[in-house]
């Protein structure tokens, strides 16, 4: 069975696209009555508060009708921001040469949490340069990852 985030992505993506935004990712954080559904949207021209409100209204209507989450939750719609989280392997491709903070589901080459430069993307695999060594990781083994902004 697909993860709840994957099902929500498939459910919400057409509505977000119809509003001329791309659905960057969906995150559901379970915490009882305080669970949160985060919907990340993106656009070449950036994201405004009004954009988030428009998408929130559309997404709320779909969630009310489809009712894919049976428990209570808060809905948050936002831009991925400077520390954008990665949800799919293809998302890393635009950030080759930049640094990402990564947490794996299981240690690989003795590393479970690391910061590395995104070196390459090949299908479902992402290669990082970690302390001068190549570390190739399957997207499915990444628990969470996000871009580390560099200020020069």
PDB file of C-alpha atoms in Angstrom:
ATOM      1  CA  UNK A   1       0.000   0.000   0.000  1.00  0.00           C
ATOM      2  CA  UNK A   2       1.280   3.442  -0.905  1.00  0.00           C
ATOM      3  CA  UNK A   3       2.340   5.820   1.821  1.00  0.00           C
ATOM      4  CA  UNK A   4      -0.246   8.437   2.814  1.00  0.00           C
ATOM      5  CA  UNK A   5       1.997  11.189   1.402  1.00  0.00           C
ATOM      6  CA  UNK A   6       2.115   9.482  -2.002  1.00  0.00           C
ATOM      7  CA  UNK A   7      -1.670   9.091  -2.085  1.00  0.00           C
ATOM      8  CA  UNK A   8      -2.150  12.733  -1.039  1.00  0.00           C
ATOM      9  CA  UNK A   9       0.327  13.908  -3.685  1.00  0.00           C
ATOM     10  CA  UNK A  10      -1.593  12.053  -6.406  1.00  0.00           C
ATOM     11  CA  UNK A  11      -4.894  13.420  -5.087  1.00  0.00           C
ATOM     12  CA  UNK A  12      -3.795  17.067  -4.804  1.00  0.00           C
ATOM     13  CA  UNK A  13      -1.363  17.471  -7.719  1.00  0.00           C
ATOM     14  CA  UNK A  14      -3.976  18.079 -10.463  1.00  0.00           C
ATOM     15  CA  UNK A  15      -5.705  20.825  -8.438  1.00  0.00           C
ATOM     16  CA  UNK A  16      -2.411  22.558  -7.621  1.00  0.00           C
ATOM     17  CA  UNK A  17      -1.360  22.354 -11.294  1.00  0.00           C
ATOM     18  CA  UNK A  18      -4.726  23.822 -12.338  1.00  0.00           C
ATOM     19  CA  UNK A  19      -3.848  26.900 -10.264  1.00  0.00           C
ATOM     20  CA  UNK A  20      -0.545  27.138 -12.222  1.00  0.00           C
ATOM     21  CA  UNK A  21       1.734  25.936  -9.421  1.00  0.00           C
ATOM     22  CA  UNK A  22       3.812  22.802  -9.094  1.00  0.00           C
ATOM     23  CA  UNK A  23       3.286  20.543  -6.111  1.00  0.00           C
ATOM     24  CA  UNK A  24       6.806  20.181  -4.690  1.00  0.00           C
ATOM     25  CA  UNK A  25       5.868  17.716  -1.953  1.00  0.00           C
ATOM     26  CA  UNK A  26       3.475  16.613   0.762  1.00  0.00           C
ATOM     27  CA  UNK A  27       4.383  15.819   4.360  1.00  0.00           C
ATOM     28  CA  UNK A  28       2.036  14.399   6.997  1.00  0.00           C
ATOM     29  CA  UNK A  29       3.342  14.670  10.567  1.00  0.00           C
ATOM     30  CA  UNK A  30       1.303  12.533  12.942  1.00  0.00           C
ATOM     31  CA  UNK A  31       0.813  13.958  16.447  1.00  0.00           C
ATOM     32  CA  UNK A  32      -2.686  12.951  17.563  1.00  0.00           C
ATOM     33  CA  UNK A  33      -5.040  15.949  17.545  1.00  0.00           C
ATOM     34  CA  UNK A  34      -2.089  18.139  16.595  1.00  0.00           C
ATOM     35  CA  UNK A  35      -1.140  16.329  13.352  1.00  0.00           C
ATOM     36  CA  UNK A  36      -0.062  18.549  10.464  1.00  0.00           C
ATOM     37  CA  UNK A  37      -0.445  18.167   6.718  1.00  0.00           C
ATOM     38  CA  UNK A  38       2.180  20.297   4.946  1.00  0.00           C
ATOM     39  CA  UNK A  39       1.722  20.998   1.264  1.00  0.00           C
ATOM     40  CA  UNK A  40       4.707  22.579  -0.485  1.00  0.00           C
ATOM     41  CA  UNK A  41       4.040  24.493  -3.708  1.00  0.00           C
ATOM     42  CA  UNK A  42       6.495  26.076  -6.110  1.00  0.00           C
ATOM     43  CA  UNK A  43       6.495  28.449  -9.085  1.00  0.00           C
ATOM     44  CA  UNK A  44       9.215  29.979 -11.246  1.00  0.00           C
ATOM     45  CA  UNK A  45       8.153  33.460 -10.055  1.00  0.00           C
ATOM     46  CA  UNK A  46       8.179  32.489  -6.366  1.00  0.00           C
ATOM     47  CA  UNK A  47       5.299  32.011  -3.938  1.00  0.00           C
ATOM     48  CA  UNK A  48       3.303  34.718  -2.160  1.00  0.00           C
ATOM     49  CA  UNK A  49       1.030  34.510   0.868  1.00  0.00           C
ATOM     50  CA  UNK A  50      -1.952  34.971  -1.474  1.00  0.00           C
ATOM     51  CA  UNK A  51      -0.753  32.010  -3.562  1.00  0.00           C
ATOM     52  CA  UNK A  52      -0.663  29.863  -0.431  1.00  0.00           C
ATOM     53  CA  UNK A  53      -4.167  31.005   0.540  1.00  0.00           C
ATOM     54  CA  UNK A  54      -5.543  30.189  -2.939  1.00  0.00           C
ATOM     55  CA  UNK A  55      -4.021  26.723  -2.911  1.00  0.00           C
ATOM     56  CA  UNK A  56      -5.135  26.175   0.691  1.00  0.00           C
ATOM     57  CA  UNK A  57      -8.783  26.866  -0.225  1.00  0.00           C
ATOM     58  CA  UNK A  58      -8.631  24.507  -3.203  1.00  0.00           C
ATOM     59  CA  UNK A  59      -6.832  21.754  -1.287  1.00  0.00           C
ATOM     60  CA  UNK A  60      -9.199  22.084   1.701  1.00  0.00           C
ATOM     61  CA  UNK A  61     -12.206  21.562  -0.554  1.00  0.00           C
ATOM     62  CA  UNK A  62     -10.699  18.405  -2.036  1.00  0.00           C
ATOM     63  CA  UNK A  63      -9.713  17.047   1.375  1.00  0.00           C
ATOM     64  CA  UNK A  64     -13.220  17.735   2.727  1.00  0.00           C
ATOM     65  CA  UNK A  65     -14.825  15.777  -0.127  1.00  0.00           C
ATOM     66  CA  UNK A  66     -12.322  12.918  -0.396  1.00  0.00           C
ATOM     67  CA  UNK A  67     -11.573  12.671   3.370  1.00  0.00           C
ATOM     68  CA  UNK A  68      -8.273  10.749   2.963  1.00  0.00           C
ATOM     69  CA  UNK A  69      -7.164  11.496   6.547  1.00  0.00           C
ATOM     70  CA  UNK A  70      -9.599  10.263   9.171  1.00  0.00           C
ATOM     71  CA  UNK A  71      -7.999  12.013  12.150  1.00  0.00           C
ATOM     72  CA  UNK A  72      -7.841  15.726  12.979  1.00  0.00           C
ATOM     73  CA  UNK A  73      -5.016  17.746  11.456  1.00  0.00           C
ATOM     74  CA  UNK A  74      -3.855  21.253  10.599  1.00  0.00           C
ATOM     75  CA  UNK A  75      -3.265  22.168   6.961  1.00  0.00           C
ATOM     76  CA  UNK A  76      -0.206  24.260   6.085  1.00  0.00           C
ATOM     77  CA  UNK A  77       0.529  25.424   2.542  1.00  0.00           C
ATOM     78  CA  UNK A  78       3.894  27.042   1.873  1.00  0.00           C
ATOM     79  CA  UNK A  79       6.854  27.443  -0.426  1.00  0.00           C
ATOM     80  CA  UNK A  80       9.657  24.906   0.011  1.00  0.00           C
ATOM     81  CA  UNK A  81      11.821  27.878   1.044  1.00  0.00           C
ATOM     82  CA  UNK A  82      15.593  28.159   1.073  1.00  0.00           C
ATOM     83  CA  UNK A  83      16.016  24.896   2.996  1.00  0.00           C
ATOM     84  CA  UNK A  84      13.726  23.088   0.578  1.00  0.00           C
ATOM     85  CA  UNK A  85      13.024  19.494   1.536  1.00  0.00           C
ATOM     86  CA  UNK A  86      13.525  16.853  -1.160  1.00  0.00           C
ATOM     87  CA  UNK A  87      10.783  14.308  -1.819  1.00  0.00           C
ATOM     88  CA  UNK A  88      11.790  12.696  -5.127  1.00  0.00           C
ATOM     89  CA  UNK A  89      15.158  11.826  -6.658  1.00  0.00           C
ATOM     90  CA  UNK A  90      14.553  14.038  -9.718  1.00  0.00           C
ATOM     91  CA  UNK A  91      14.294  17.123  -7.458  1.00  0.00           C
ATOM     92  CA  UNK A  92      18.000  16.855  -6.614  1.00  0.00           C
ATOM     93  CA  UNK A  93      19.030  17.299 -10.272  1.00  0.00           C
ATOM     94  CA  UNK A  94      18.502  21.089 -10.248  1.00  0.00           C
ATOM     95  CA  UNK A  95      20.775  21.356  -7.199  1.00  0.00           C
ATOM     96  CA  UNK A  96      23.859  19.409  -8.341  1.00  0.00           C
ATOM     97  CA  UNK A  97      26.879  21.124  -6.791  1.00  0.00           C
ATOM     98  CA  UNK A  98      24.933  22.329  -3.765  1.00  0.00           C
ATOM     99  CA  UNK A  99      24.956  20.897  -0.234  1.00  0.00           C
ATOM    100  CA  UNK A 100      22.178  18.809   1.262  1.00  0.00           C
ATOM    101  CA  UNK A 101      21.607  17.552   4.807  1.00  0.00           C
ATOM    102  CA  UNK A 102      20.486  13.932   4.647  1.00  0.00           C
ATOM    103  CA  UNK A 103      19.129  11.415   7.141  1.00  0.00           C
ATOM    104  CA  UNK A 104      18.973   7.791   6.008  1.00  0.00           C
ATOM    105  CA  UNK A 105      16.635   5.091   7.266  1.00  0.00           C
ATOM    106  CA  UNK A 106      19.693   2.857   7.883  1.00  0.00           C
ATOM    107  CA  UNK A 107      23.414   3.643   8.023  1.00  0.00           C
ATOM    108  CA  UNK A 108      25.316   3.330   4.769  1.00  0.00           C
ATOM    109  CA  UNK A 109      29.153   3.366   4.671  1.00  0.00           C
ATOM    110  CA  UNK A 110      28.958   4.136   8.402  1.00  0.00           C
ATOM    111  CA  UNK A 111      26.813   7.221   7.884  1.00  0.00           C
ATOM    112  CA  UNK A 112      23.185   7.733   8.848  1.00  0.00           C
ATOM    113  CA  UNK A 113      23.143  11.553   9.044  1.00  0.00           C
ATOM    114  CA  UNK A 114      25.457  13.606   6.905  1.00  0.00           C
ATOM    115  CA  UNK A 115      25.920  16.751   4.867  1.00  0.00           C
ATOM    116  CA  UNK A 116      27.191  16.264   1.358  1.00  0.00           C
ATOM    117  CA  UNK A 117      27.435  17.961  -2.011  1.00  0.00           C
ATOM    118  CA  UNK A 118      24.910  16.645  -4.509  1.00  0.00           C
ATOM    119  CA  UNK A 119      27.189  15.168  -7.202  1.00  0.00           C
ATOM    120  CA  UNK A 120      24.801  13.358  -9.575  1.00  0.00           C
ATOM    121  CA  UNK A 121      21.325  11.933  -9.998  1.00  0.00           C
ATOM    122  CA  UNK A 122      20.788   8.658 -11.835  1.00  0.00           C
ATOM    123  CA  UNK A 123      17.191   7.459 -11.894  1.00  0.00           C
ATOM    124  CA  UNK A 124      16.249   6.743  -8.263  1.00  0.00           C
ATOM    125  CA  UNK A 125      19.816   7.160  -6.975  1.00  0.00           C
ATOM    126  CA  UNK A 126      21.525  10.289  -5.742  1.00  0.00           C
ATOM    127  CA  UNK A 127      25.282  10.509  -5.404  1.00  0.00           C
ATOM    128  CA  UNK A 128      26.725  12.762  -2.722  1.00  0.00           C
ATOM    129  CA  UNK A 129      30.299  13.859  -2.136  1.00  0.00           C
ATOM    130  CA  UNK A 130      30.787  13.470   1.626  1.00  0.00           C
ATOM    131  CA  UNK A 131      34.177  14.523   2.948  1.00  0.00           C
ATOM    132  CA  UNK A 132      35.791  13.783  -0.426  1.00  0.00           C
ATOM    133  CA  UNK A 133      34.201  10.338  -0.809  1.00  0.00           C
ATOM    134  CA  UNK A 134      31.344   9.339  -3.114  1.00  0.00           C
ATOM    135  CA  UNK A 135      28.220   8.011  -1.408  1.00  0.00           C
ATOM    136  CA  UNK A 136      25.459   6.716  -3.695  1.00  0.00           C
ATOM    137  CA  UNK A 137      22.057   6.495  -2.022  1.00  0.00           C
ATOM    138  CA  UNK A 138      18.685   5.228  -3.261  1.00  0.00           C
ATOM    139  CA  UNK A 139      15.844   7.726  -2.740  1.00  0.00           C
ATOM    140  CA  UNK A 140      13.880   4.997  -0.954  1.00  0.00           C
ATOM    141  CA  UNK A 141      16.553   4.807   1.777  1.00  0.00           C
ATOM    142  CA  UNK A 142      16.382   8.542   2.536  1.00  0.00           C
ATOM    143  CA  UNK A 143      14.252   9.315   5.574  1.00  0.00           C
ATOM    144  CA  UNK A 144      14.503  13.069   5.010  1.00  0.00           C
ATOM    145  CA  UNK A 145      16.748  15.493   3.208  1.00  0.00           C
ATOM    146  CA  UNK A 146      16.874  19.214   2.595  1.00  0.00           C
ATOM    147  CA  UNK A 147      19.000  21.798   0.876  1.00  0.00           C
ATOM    148  CA  UNK A 148      21.567  23.636   3.008  1.00  0.00           C
ATOM    149  CA  UNK A 149      21.590  27.276   1.887  1.00  0.00           C
ATOM    150  CA  UNK A 150      25.027  28.747   1.205  1.00  0.00           C
ATOM    151  CA  UNK A 151      25.582  32.429   1.917  1.00  0.00           C
ATOM    152  CA  UNK A 152      28.620  33.912   0.214  1.00  0.00           C
TER     153      UNK A 152
END
